[in-house]
Coordinates of C-alpha atoms in Angstrom, one line a residue:
M1 CA -43.0 14.9 -45.7
P2 CA -45.4 16.1 -42.9
E3 CA -46.7 12.9 -41.0
I4 CA -50.5 12.8 -41.6
E5 CA -52.6 10.6 -39.5
V6 CA -54.6 7.3 -40.8
A7 CA -57.4 9.3 -39.5
A8 CA -57.1 10.9 -42.5
P9 CA -57.5 7.8 -45.2
D10 CA -57.9 10.6 -47.8
A11 CA -54.4 11.3 -46.6
L12 CA -53.3 8.7 -46.9
R13 CA -54.4 7.3 -50.4
A14 CA -53.0 9.7 -52.0
A15 CA -50.0 9.1 -50.8
L16 CA -50.1 5.7 -52.2
A17 CA -51.6 6.8 -55.4
A18 CA -49.3 10.1 -56.2
G19 CA -46.6 7.3 -58.0
E20 CA -44.9 3.9 -58.7
D21 CA -41.4 4.3 -56.9
R22 CA -41.2 3.0 -53.2
I23 CA -43.2 4.1 -50.2
T24 CA -43.0 3.0 -46.8
L25 CA -45.1 2.8 -44.5
V26 CA -43.8 3.3 -41.0
D27 CA -46.5 2.8 -38.0
A28 CA -45.8 5.8 -35.2
R29 CA -44.8 2.9 -32.9
F30 CA -42.6 1.2 -33.7
V31 CA -40.2 -0.5 -31.8
G32 CA -36.2 -2.4 -33.3
H33 CA -33.2 -1.7 -34.2
R34 CA -32.4 -0.6 -36.9
H35 CA -31.5 -2.8 -39.9
A36 CA -34.5 -4.2 -39.6
L37 CA -36.2 -1.4 -40.7
R38 CA -33.0 -1.1 -43.5
L39 CA -33.6 -4.7 -44.9
V40 CA -37.3 -3.5 -45.4
I41 CA -37.4 0.0 -47.1
A42 CA -32.9 0.1 -48.9
D43 CA -34.1 -3.9 -50.8
T44 CA -35.4 -2.6 -54.0
R45 CA -35.6 -6.5 -54.5
F46 CA -39.1 -6.9 -54.0
P47 CA -41.8 -4.7 -55.0
A48 CA -43.4 -5.3 -51.7
A49 CA -41.2 -6.3 -48.3
H50 CA -43.3 -5.7 -44.4
V51 CA -41.4 -6.8 -41.0
P52 CA -44.2 -5.7 -38.1
G53 CA -45.3 -1.9 -38.5
V54 CA -42.8 -2.0 -41.8
L55 CA -44.6 -1.9 -44.9
A56 CA -43.0 -1.0 -48.1
V57 CA -44.1 -0.9 -51.2
E58 CA -44.1 0.4 -55.0
G59 CA -45.2 -0.5 -59.2
E60 CA -48.2 -3.1 -58.8
A61 CA -47.8 -3.4 -55.4
R62 CA -48.0 0.3 -53.9
A63 CA -51.2 0.1 -56.8
E64 CA -53.2 -2.4 -54.9
A65 CA -51.9 -1.2 -51.2
A66 CA -53.7 2.6 -52.5
R67 CA -56.9 0.4 -53.4
I68 CA -57.1 -1.3 -50.2
A69 CA -56.7 1.9 -48.3
A70 CA -59.4 3.5 -49.9
G71 CA -61.1 0.7 -48.1
L72 CA -59.9 1.6 -44.7
D73 CA -62.5 3.1 -42.6
R74 CA -61.6 5.3 -40.3
P75 CA -59.2 2.2 -38.6
A76 CA -59.9 2.1 -34.8
A77 CA -57.2 3.7 -33.6
D78 CA -54.6 0.5 -32.0
A79 CA -54.8 -1.5 -35.5
C80 CA -50.9 -1.2 -37.1
V81 CA -52.3 -0.3 -40.2
P82 CA -48.7 -1.8 -41.9
D83 CA -49.7 -4.9 -40.7
L84 CA -53.2 -4.2 -41.9
I85 CA -52.1 -3.4 -46.0
A86 CA -49.7 -6.8 -45.8
E87 CA -52.3 -8.6 -44.4
R88 CA -54.5 -7.4 -47.4
L89 CA -51.8 -7.6 -49.7
V90 CA -51.0 -10.9 -49.3
A91 CA -55.1 -11.9 -49.5
A92 CA -54.8 -10.1 -52.9
G93 CA -52.5 -12.2 -54.0
V94 CA -49.5 -9.8 -54.5
S95 CA -45.9 -12.0 -54.0
L96 CA -45.1 -10.0 -50.4
R97 CA -41.4 -10.8 -48.8
E98 CA -41.9 -11.6 -45.0
V99 CA -37.7 -10.7 -44.3
P100 CA -35.9 -12.8 -42.1
L101 CA -34.9 -10.9 -39.3
G102 CA -33.4 -13.7 -37.3
E103 CA -32.4 -12.4 -34.0
L104 CA -33.0 -8.4 -34.8
L105 CA -36.6 -6.9 -33.4
A106 CA -39.7 -5.8 -35.0
E107 CA -42.7 -5.0 -33.5
V108 CA -45.8 -2.0 -33.0
P109 CA -45.8 -2.1 -29.0
R110 CA -49.4 -1.1 -27.8
D111 CA -49.0 0.1 -24.6
E112 CA -46.4 2.0 -22.8
D113 CA -45.3 -1.2 -20.0
A114 CA -45.3 -2.8 -23.6
R115 CA -43.2 0.0 -24.8
A116 CA -40.4 -0.1 -22.2
R117 CA -40.5 -3.7 -22.5
A118 CA -39.7 -3.8 -26.2
V119 CA -37.0 -1.2 -26.2
A120 CA -35.4 -2.9 -22.7
A121 CA -35.4 -6.1 -25.6
V122 CA -33.6 -4.0 -28.4
A123 CA -31.5 -2.8 -26.3
A124 CA -30.3 -5.7 -25.4
V125 CA -29.2 -6.9 -29.1
D126 CA -26.1 -6.0 -30.4
D127 CA -27.6 -4.1 -34.4
E128 CA -23.9 -3.8 -35.6
R129 CA -23.6 -7.8 -34.5
I130 CA -25.8 -9.0 -36.4
R131 CA -25.1 -7.1 -39.3
L132 CA -21.9 -8.1 -39.7
A133 CA -22.4 -11.1 -39.3
S134 CA -25.2 -11.8 -42.6
A135 CA -23.1 -9.9 -44.5
V136 CA -21.2 -13.1 -44.9
K137 CA -23.4 -15.8 -46.9
A138 CA -24.1 -18.7 -44.4
R139 CA -22.4 -21.3 -46.8
D140 CA -19.4 -20.9 -48.4
G141 CA -16.5 -22.9 -48.7
F142 CA -13.5 -23.7 -46.5
F143 CA -11.1 -21.4 -47.8
T144 CA -13.1 -18.6 -47.9
T145 CA -15.5 -19.1 -44.3
F146 CA -11.8 -19.3 -42.5
A147 CA -9.2 -17.4 -44.3
V148 CA -11.5 -14.5 -46.0
S149 CA -14.8 -14.0 -44.2
T150 CA -13.3 -14.1 -40.7
W151 CA -11.5 -9.9 -42.2
S152 CA -13.2 -8.6 -45.2
R153 CA -16.5 -8.3 -43.1
Y154 CA -14.5 -5.6 -41.7
L155 CA -13.5 -4.1 -44.5
A156 CA -16.6 -3.8 -45.8
R157 CA -18.2 -2.3 -42.8
W158 CA -14.9 0.1 -43.6
C159 CA -15.9 0.6 -47.5
A160 CA -19.9 1.3 -46.4
R161 CA -18.6 4.2 -43.8
R162 CA -17.1 5.8 -46.9
G163 CA -19.3 5.7 -49.3
L164 CA -18.2 3.3 -51.5
T165 CA -20.6 1.4 -53.5
P166 CA -20.1 -2.4 -53.8
N167 CA -19.4 -1.6 -57.6
Q168 CA -16.5 0.3 -56.5
V169 CA -15.3 -3.0 -54.7
T170 CA -16.5 -4.6 -57.6
V171 CA -14.3 -2.8 -59.9
A172 CA -10.9 -2.9 -57.6
S173 CA -11.6 -6.7 -57.6
L174 CA -10.9 -7.1 -61.6
L175 CA -8.4 -4.1 -61.3
V176 CA -5.9 -5.9 -59.0
A177 CA -6.9 -9.4 -61.0
L178 CA -5.4 -7.5 -63.5
A179 CA -2.5 -7.1 -62.2
A180 CA -2.5 -10.4 -61.2
A181 CA -2.6 -11.6 -64.6
A182 CA 0.0 -9.4 -66.3
G183 CA 2.2 -9.8 -62.7
A184 CA 2.0 -13.7 -64.2
A185 CA 2.8 -12.9 -67.5
T186 CA 5.9 -11.7 -66.7
G187 CA 7.3 -15.3 -66.3
T188 CA 9.7 -14.6 -63.6
R189 CA 9.6 -15.8 -59.6
A190 CA 8.3 -12.6 -58.0
G191 CA 5.9 -12.4 -61.3
Y192 CA 4.4 -15.5 -60.1
I193 CA 4.5 -14.9 -56.6
G194 CA 3.1 -11.3 -56.9
A195 CA 0.2 -12.3 -59.1
A196 CA -0.7 -15.2 -56.1
L197 CA -0.4 -12.5 -54.2
G198 CA -2.9 -10.1 -56.0
L199 CA -5.2 -13.3 -56.3
Y200 CA -5.8 -13.7 -52.9
F201 CA -6.5 -9.8 -52.4
S202 CA -8.8 -10.1 -54.9
F203 CA -11.1 -12.8 -54.4
V204 CA -11.2 -10.4 -51.0
L205 CA -12.6 -7.4 -52.8
D206 CA -14.3 -10.2 -54.7
C207 CA -16.0 -11.5 -51.3
T208 CA -16.0 -7.6 -49.8
D209 CA -18.2 -6.5 -52.6
G210 CA -21.3 -9.1 -51.8
Q211 CA -20.5 -8.2 -47.6
L212 CA -21.0 -5.1 -48.5
A213 CA -24.2 -5.1 -50.5
R214 CA -25.5 -6.8 -48.1
Y215 CA -24.6 -5.4 -44.9
A216 CA -25.1 -2.6 -46.5
V217 CA -28.5 -3.8 -48.2
S218 CA -27.7 -2.4 -51.5
Y219 CA -28.3 -4.6 -54.6
S220 CA -28.5 -3.6 -58.5
R221 CA -29.1 -5.3 -60.9
I222 CA -26.4 -4.4 -63.2
G223 CA -24.5 -5.0 -59.9
S224 CA -25.1 -8.6 -59.5
W225 CA -24.3 -8.9 -63.9
L226 CA -20.9 -6.8 -63.2
D227 CA -20.7 -9.2 -60.6
A228 CA -20.6 -12.9 -62.1
T229 CA -18.8 -11.9 -64.9
F230 CA -16.5 -10.1 -64.0
D231 CA -15.5 -14.0 -61.8
R232 CA -14.8 -15.7 -64.9
A233 CA -13.1 -11.9 -66.9
K234 CA -10.5 -12.8 -63.6
E235 CA -10.0 -16.6 -64.1
Y236 CA -9.3 -16.1 -67.6
A237 CA -7.0 -13.0 -67.6
V238 CA -4.5 -14.9 -65.3
Y239 CA -5.0 -18.9 -67.8
A240 CA -4.0 -16.0 -69.9
G241 CA -1.4 -14.2 -67.8
L242 CA 0.1 -17.3 -66.7
A243 CA 0.5 -18.9 -70.9
L244 CA 2.9 -16.0 -71.5
G245 CA 4.4 -16.3 -68.7
A246 CA 5.2 -19.5 -69.9
A247 CA 5.2 -18.5 -73.5
R248 CA 8.7 -16.9 -72.3
H249 CA 10.4 -20.4 -71.3
D250 CA 9.8 -21.5 -74.2
D251 CA 6.7 -23.7 -73.0
D252 CA 3.6 -23.4 -74.8
V253 CA 0.3 -24.1 -73.1
W254 CA -2.4 -22.2 -74.3
T255 CA -4.0 -25.9 -75.8
L256 CA -4.0 -26.1 -70.9
A257 CA -5.1 -22.7 -70.9
L258 CA -8.0 -23.5 -73.4
V259 CA -8.9 -26.5 -71.5
A260 CA -9.0 -25.7 -68.4
M261 CA -11.5 -22.9 -69.4
V262 CA -13.3 -25.3 -71.1
V263 CA -13.9 -27.0 -68.6
M264 CA -14.6 -25.0 -65.6
T265 CA -17.0 -23.0 -68.0
T266 CA -18.5 -27.1 -69.4
R267 CA -18.7 -27.5 -64.9
H268 CA -21.2 -24.5 -64.4
I269 CA -23.0 -25.2 -67.5
V270 CA -23.8 -28.6 -65.6
D271 CA -24.5 -26.9 -62.5
F272 CA -26.8 -24.4 -63.8
A273 CA -29.2 -26.7 -65.6
F274 CA -29.1 -28.9 -62.9
N275 CA -30.3 -25.2 -61.2
E276 CA -33.0 -24.9 -63.6
T277 CA -35.1 -27.8 -62.8
R278 CA -34.5 -27.9 -59.4
R279 CA -35.7 -24.0 -58.5
G280 CA -39.0 -24.7 -57.2
I281 CA -40.8 -24.5 -60.7
G282 CA -44.1 -26.4 -61.0
G283 CA -43.3 -29.9 -61.3
G284 CA -39.8 -29.2 -61.1
G285 CA -39.5 -28.1 -57.4
D286 CA -36.6 -28.9 -55.2
D287 CA -38.1 -32.0 -54.4
D288 CA -39.6 -33.4 -57.0
G289 CA -39.7 -36.9 -57.1
A290 CA -40.1 -36.4 -52.8
D291 CA -37.3 -37.0 -51.9
G292 CA -35.5 -37.3 -54.7
G293 CA -34.5 -40.3 -54.4
A294 CA -31.5 -43.0 -52.7
G295 CA -28.8 -39.9 -53.6
A296 CA -30.3 -37.5 -51.9
K297 CA -30.7 -39.7 -49.1
L298 CA -27.1 -40.2 -48.9
S299 CA -26.7 -36.5 -49.0
G300 CA -28.6 -35.3 -46.4
K301 CA -26.7 -38.1 -44.4
L302 CA -23.5 -36.6 -44.6
N303 CA -24.7 -33.6 -44.3
T304 CA -26.0 -34.2 -40.1
V305 CA -21.9 -35.0 -40.2
G306 CA -20.0 -31.8 -39.4
W307 CA -16.5 -32.7 -40.6
T308 CA -17.8 -34.3 -44.6
V309 CA -19.6 -30.9 -44.6
W310 CA -16.9 -29.2 -44.7
A311 CA -15.1 -32.3 -47.1
R312 CA -17.9 -32.1 -49.9
R313 CA -17.9 -28.3 -49.9
M314 CA -14.0 -28.9 -50.3
I315 CA -13.9 -31.7 -53.4
I316 CA -16.6 -29.8 -55.0
L317 CA -13.5 -26.5 -56.0
P318 CA -15.6 -23.7 -55.2
I319 CA -14.3 -21.0 -56.3
G320 CA -11.9 -19.4 -52.7
E321 CA -10.7 -22.9 -53.4
R322 CA -9.6 -23.1 -56.5
W323 CA -8.2 -19.2 -56.5
A324 CA -6.7 -21.2 -53.4
L325 CA -4.7 -24.2 -55.9
I326 CA -4.2 -21.3 -58.3
A327 CA -1.9 -19.4 -56.3
L328 CA -0.3 -21.8 -54.3
L329 CA 0.8 -23.4 -57.8
T330 CA 2.0 -20.4 -59.3
A331 CA 4.1 -18.8 -56.7
T332 CA 5.7 -22.3 -55.5
T333 CA 6.0 -24.5 -59.5
T334 CA 5.3 -24.1 -63.6
P335 CA 2.2 -22.7 -65.6
R336 CA 2.3 -26.5 -66.7
I337 CA 1.9 -28.0 -63.8
T338 CA -0.6 -25.5 -62.5
F339 CA -2.8 -25.9 -65.1
V340 CA -2.7 -30.2 -65.0
V341 CA -3.8 -29.6 -61.8
L342 CA -6.5 -27.2 -61.5
I343 CA -7.8 -29.8 -64.7
T344 CA -7.2 -32.7 -63.0
G345 CA -9.1 -31.3 -59.5
C346 CA -12.2 -29.5 -61.5
V347 CA -12.5 -33.2 -63.7
L348 CA -13.1 -34.8 -60.4
A349 CA -15.5 -31.9 -59.4
A350 CA -16.9 -32.3 -62.1
C351 CA -17.7 -36.0 -62.0
Y352 CA -17.8 -35.8 -58.7
T353 CA -21.3 -32.8 -58.6
S354 CA -22.8 -34.0 -62.2
L355 CA -22.4 -38.4 -61.4
G356 CA -24.7 -37.3 -57.4
R357 CA -27.4 -35.0 -60.1
V358 CA -28.0 -37.0 -62.0
L359 CA -29.1 -39.8 -59.3
R360 CA -30.8 -37.5 -58.2
S361 CA -33.0 -37.0 -61.1
L362 CA -33.4 -40.3 -62.4
P363 CA -36.3 -41.2 -59.7
R364 CA -38.3 -38.3 -60.4
R365 CA -41.4 -38.8 -63.0
T366 CA -43.5 -36.7 -63.7
P367 CA -42.4 -33.5 -66.0
A368 CA -40.9 -30.2 -65.7
A369 CA -43.4 -27.3 -65.6
P370 CA -43.2 -26.0 -69.4
Q371 CA -41.0 -23.1 -68.3
V372 CA -38.6 -25.5 -67.5
G373 CA -38.0 -26.9 -70.4
E374 CA -37.9 -23.4 -72.1
H375 CA -35.2 -22.1 -70.3
L376 CA -33.2 -25.3 -70.6
A377 CA -33.7 -24.2 -74.4
A378 CA -32.3 -21.0 -75.0
L379 CA -28.9 -22.4 -71.7
A380 CA -28.5 -24.3 -75.4
D381 CA -28.1 -21.7 -77.1
S382 CA -29.2 -23.6 -80.3
G383 CA -29.3 -21.5 -83.8
P384 CA -31.4 -21.6 -86.9
I385 CA -30.0 -25.0 -88.1
A386 CA -31.0 -26.9 -85.5
E387 CA -34.8 -25.1 -84.6
L388 CA -35.1 -25.6 -88.4
V389 CA -34.4 -29.7 -88.5
A390 CA -36.5 -29.3 -85.3
R391 CA -39.5 -27.8 -87.0
L392 CA -39.8 -32.1 -88.5
R393 CA -40.3 -33.3 -84.3
P394 CA -38.5 -36.0 -84.7
R395 CA -39.3 -37.7 -81.5
V396 CA -35.5 -39.0 -80.5
P397 CA -35.0 -39.0 -76.5
A398 CA -32.9 -35.3 -75.6
P399 CA -29.4 -36.7 -74.2
A400 CA -29.8 -39.1 -76.4
A401 CA -29.5 -36.7 -79.4
A402 CA -26.9 -34.8 -77.8
L403 CA -24.9 -37.5 -77.0
L404 CA -24.5 -38.8 -80.5
G405 CA -24.0 -36.2 -81.8
T406 CA -21.1 -34.9 -79.9
A407 CA -19.9 -38.3 -80.2
A408 CA -19.7 -38.2 -84.2
L409 CA -18.6 -34.3 -84.6
L410 CA -15.5 -35.6 -82.2
A411 CA -15.1 -39.1 -83.4
V412 CA -14.7 -37.5 -86.8
L413 CA -12.4 -34.4 -85.9
L414 CA -9.6 -36.6 -83.7
A415 CA -9.9 -39.2 -86.3
G416 CA -8.3 -37.3 -88.9
G417 CA -11.2 -34.7 -89.9
A418 CA -9.8 -32.4 -88.5
G419 CA -8.5 -29.2 -91.0
E420 CA -10.0 -32.1 -94.1
W421 CA -13.1 -31.3 -96.2
W422 CA -15.0 -34.1 -94.8
G423 CA -14.7 -33.7 -91.8
L424 CA -17.4 -32.0 -92.4
A425 CA -19.6 -35.1 -92.0
G426 CA -18.7 -34.8 -88.1
A427 CA -20.1 -31.8 -88.1
G428 CA -23.5 -31.8 -90.4
V429 CA -24.5 -34.7 -87.9
Y430 CA -23.9 -32.2 -85.2
A431 CA -26.1 -30.5 -86.3
L432 CA -29.1 -32.6 -87.0
C433 CA -29.3 -33.9 -83.5
A434 CA -28.6 -31.0 -82.3
G435 CA -31.9 -29.6 -83.7
A436 CA -33.5 -33.5 -83.1
A437 CA -32.5 -32.3 -79.0
I438 CA -34.5 -30.2 -79.3
G439 CA -37.3 -31.3 -81.6
R440 CA -39.9 -31.4 -77.8
P441 CA -39.9 -29.9 -74.7
L442 CA -36.6 -29.8 -72.3
V443 CA -39.0 -31.5 -69.7
R444 CA -38.2 -34.6 -68.5
R445 CA -35.9 -35.2 -65.5
L446 CA -32.2 -35.6 -67.2
D447 CA -32.9 -33.7 -70.2
W448 CA -30.5 -30.7 -68.2
V449 CA -27.9 -32.7 -70.0
V450 CA -28.1 -31.5 -73.3
P451 CA -27.3 -27.8 -72.8
P452 CA -24.0 -28.5 -71.0
I453 CA -23.3 -31.3 -73.5
F454 CA -23.3 -28.8 -76.4
R455 CA -21.0 -26.6 -74.5
A456 CA -18.6 -29.4 -74.2
A457 CA -19.5 -30.8 -77.5
E458 CA -18.5 -26.4 -79.2
Y459 CA -15.8 -26.1 -77.5
A460 CA -13.9 -29.6 -77.2
A461 CA -14.4 -28.6 -81.3
I462 CA -12.9 -25.5 -81.5
T463 CA -10.5 -26.9 -79.2
I464 CA -9.6 -29.8 -80.8
L465 CA -9.6 -28.1 -84.3
A466 CA -6.9 -25.4 -83.0
A467 CA -4.4 -27.4 -81.4
Q468 CA -3.9 -29.5 -84.8
V469 CA -4.9 -27.4 -87.7
V470 CA -2.5 -25.0 -86.4
P471 CA -1.1 -25.1 -82.6
T472 CA 0.0 -21.5 -82.9
A473 CA -3.9 -20.0 -83.4
V474 CA -5.2 -21.5 -79.9
A475 CA -4.6 -18.4 -78.6
A476 CA -7.5 -17.0 -81.2
A477 CA -9.5 -20.5 -80.1
F478 CA -8.9 -19.4 -76.8
G479 CA -10.4 -16.0 -77.0
L480 CA -13.6 -17.3 -79.7
V481 CA -14.2 -19.5 -76.6
A482 CA -14.0 -17.0 -73.8
A483 CA -16.7 -15.0 -76.2
T484 CA -18.5 -17.8 -77.4
A485 CA -18.1 -18.2 -72.9
Y486 CA -19.6 -14.8 -72.1
H487 CA -22.5 -14.6 -73.8
H488 CA -23.3 -18.3 -72.5
Y489 CA -22.7 -17.0 -68.7
D490 CA -25.3 -13.5 -69.7
T491 CA -28.2 -16.0 -70.7
V492 CA -27.8 -17.3 -67.6
Y493 CA -28.0 -14.8 -65.7
R494 CA -30.5 -13.2 -66.9
L495 CA -32.4 -16.2 -67.1
R496 CA -32.1 -16.9 -62.5
G497 CA -32.1 -13.1 -62.4
G498 CA -35.6 -13.3 -64.3
Y499 CA -35.5 -11.0 -66.8
G500 CA -35.5 -13.5 -69.5
A501 CA -33.4 -15.4 -72.8
P502 CA -32.0 -13.2 -75.2
P503 CA -33.4 -12.3 -77.8
R504 CA -34.2 -15.5 -80.1
A505 CA -32.0 -11.8 -83.3
L506 CA -29.0 -11.7 -80.8
V507 CA -28.8 -16.4 -80.9
W508 CA -29.2 -16.2 -84.4
A509 CA -26.9 -13.5 -85.0
V510 CA -24.2 -15.3 -83.8
L511 CA -25.1 -18.7 -85.5
G512 CA -26.0 -20.9 -82.4
H513 CA -23.6 -23.4 -81.1
E514 CA -24.3 -25.8 -84.0
G515 CA -23.8 -23.0 -86.8
R516 CA -20.2 -22.2 -85.3
V517 CA -18.9 -24.8 -85.3
L518 CA -20.0 -25.9 -88.8
L519 CA -18.2 -22.1 -89.8
V520 CA -14.8 -23.0 -87.3
T521 CA -14.7 -27.0 -89.0
V522 CA -15.6 -24.7 -92.8
L523 CA -12.5 -22.4 -91.2
A524 CA -10.1 -25.7 -90.4
A525 CA -11.1 -27.3 -93.8
A526 CA -9.9 -24.3 -95.5
G527 CA -6.8 -24.1 -94.7
S528 CA -4.3 -22.5 -91.6
N529 CA -3.6 -19.4 -92.4
T530 CA -7.6 -18.7 -92.9
L531 CA -8.3 -20.9 -89.8
R532 CA -5.4 -18.1 -88.1
T533 CA -7.0 -15.5 -88.8
G534 CA -10.8 -17.3 -89.2
L535 CA -10.4 -17.8 -85.2
I536 CA -9.6 -13.8 -85.2
V537 CA -12.3 -12.1 -87.2
T538 CA -14.7 -14.7 -85.4
A539 CA -13.7 -14.1 -82.3
G540 CA -14.0 -10.4 -82.1
V541 CA -17.0 -10.1 -84.0
L542 CA -18.8 -12.4 -82.1
A543 CA -17.1 -10.3 -78.7
A544 CA -18.9 -7.3 -80.0
I545 CA -22.8 -8.4 -80.9
V546 CA -22.4 -9.9 -77.1
L547 CA -20.8 -7.7 -75.3
A548 CA -22.9 -5.4 -77.0
E549 CA -26.4 -5.9 -76.7
S550 CA -25.6 -7.4 -73.1
V551 CA -23.8 -4.4 -72.0
A552 CA -27.0 -1.6 -73.4
F553 CA -29.3 -4.9 -71.8
W554 CA -28.1 -4.3 -68.1
V555 CA -27.4 -1.0 -68.2
R556 CA -31.0 -0.3 -69.2
G557 CA -32.0 -2.1 -66.1
A558 CA -29.9 -0.3 -64.3
R559 CA -32.1 0.6 -61.5
P560 CA -30.6 3.2 -58.6
D561 CA -29.9 2.1 -55.3
I562 CA -31.7 3.6 -52.2
D563 CA -29.6 6.9 -50.8
D564 CA -28.2 5.6 -48.0
A565 CA -26.6 8.5 -46.6
T566 CA -29.6 9.3 -43.6
P567 CA -29.6 7.7 -41.0
V568 CA -32.4 6.0 -39.3
G569 CA -33.8 7.8 -35.8
P570 CA -35.1 6.2 -33.1
A571 CA -39.3 5.8 -32.4
P572 CA -41.1 8.1 -31.9
S573 CA -43.4 7.6 -28.4
A574 CA -46.0 5.8 -28.1
S575 CA -49.4 7.6 -30.3
A576 CA -52.2 7.2 -31.8
P577 CA -51.7 5.1 -35.1
S578 CA -49.8 6.9 -37.3
Y579 CA -48.9 6.3 -41.8
R580 CA -45.7 7.9 -42.7
P581 CA -44.0 7.7 -45.5
L582 CA -40.0 6.8 -45.1
E583 CA -38.9 10.5 -45.1
A584 CA -40.9 11.1 -42.4
V585 CA -39.2 8.9 -40.2
V586 CA -36.1 10.0 -40.8
A587 CA -34.3 11.9 -38.1
A588 CA -30.5 13.2 -37.7
A589 CA -28.1 11.2 -36.1
P590 CA -24.5 10.9 -34.2
D591 CA -22.8 9.4 -36.5
R592 CA -22.0 6.8 -39.9
T593 CA -23.4 3.7 -38.0
G594 CA -27.3 4.1 -38.0
D595 CA -26.4 4.5 -41.9
L596 CA -29.1 3.2 -44.2
S597 CA -26.3 2.1 -45.7

């Protein structure tokens, strides 16, 4: 596209009004690092992004920019039109991301002397060094920081220069993890050692895909979904592989594998539910309750001491430490020891983080914003029975109702009700309490505990029923919990991405958590053969329903990445300001180091 002078505002307005796709305005005098341009041009997560001299807009932001451009009356020769439009977009209430540059430079010099100083300043800063450093997360765990990211960032750059995408690396990570699970399933020491190595390299690739996305500024909705869901699939596949390997030595650890999955998934729901109240939505911001109380003050003090920061990151067993622990124990011990140590560590970590979050929540008095309640209700995953009870508007504190229902359910099952028709009494009380818990909006200070309580209750009930009624069907129960957990994780990823909760029709189709508990309780009461067959069929049907809807949702919403094969050339010489779309700003470069990827 030819350069269009700002002196021709009609041409500028016409170019902005010509569509809704992303378009970038770059002042002809712009001087800065390539990566500064890349952060604005290639990051399509934001409808409007800006650094000095550069503005990218799409959709409604582009339409508003066109209206603003229509009001420009032959701006002065020294006006920076991208900055001017960005300022007016903010004044009009358009959400605009001011891209943080850190050490990177981006400016519009007004004369030759200023331009010379800017060019010298740009040359003095190593753009590639900053780009590599920014590819790594700022707050990673100890193992990830010192045993993976020290070299995985260079692997990310290698992938970028060969045209590999983050999604391809994510798939490669999954394949390596599945190979590791297959190695563990052999039940041999060589297979266990191979599985440990596979786990490490799978985790390296898992870090690399995110680093590649940040290095290349290549994000997509489907990529985020693949990365998140494959993490769970990899970990649970390894659990299954260890259980199969142990079975070759007549050691049945399927129940331990299932408990490990229950603990891990419930703990993640604790994290997600609590964070929903701390995302700055209305009254539920991160500084809710002024300072978060004594828990937040203690946490702040500990964050000022270097060694406590790393210790706390290790204690909570993030994915890096967890995978390192699994790999080490798999290579050197048995699957049973691996699961016992893993479960113990995860339970202690869950107690530590949950206690801290309860302490942070207690000082809050003001109810959270309605959107927080809506998100927590979606995480609760209540079905038709609970919603019918909720219409009665029972005035019971939500956490109390959830705890009462869970206690009744588990007490009945553990007291001999598993496999007996009177065990349905516990499931019935649980369903009624589930409805009472959501009878009012979940906006009070401890209401975030309701979704994880429901998760623990449902998963624990399935585990107890399978283990007590027909132990040989625990593997089928593992499959049912895995399919259910996928549905719950998928809900989390949609809410975190701002896409809203899954449709109510889907939640009703899979019966809601209280409906599934009732169903499995009935299957158990009908006999061991019925339970075994029912677990297999239910797992298959549920997996088919949630996977079909989820894949359709994420693929339908996938956004194409910006073409990353076009390098960005040097800024032109100083001249009268001009508007330039992206096509006019790019130029040939001698190598791929300047690619937008």
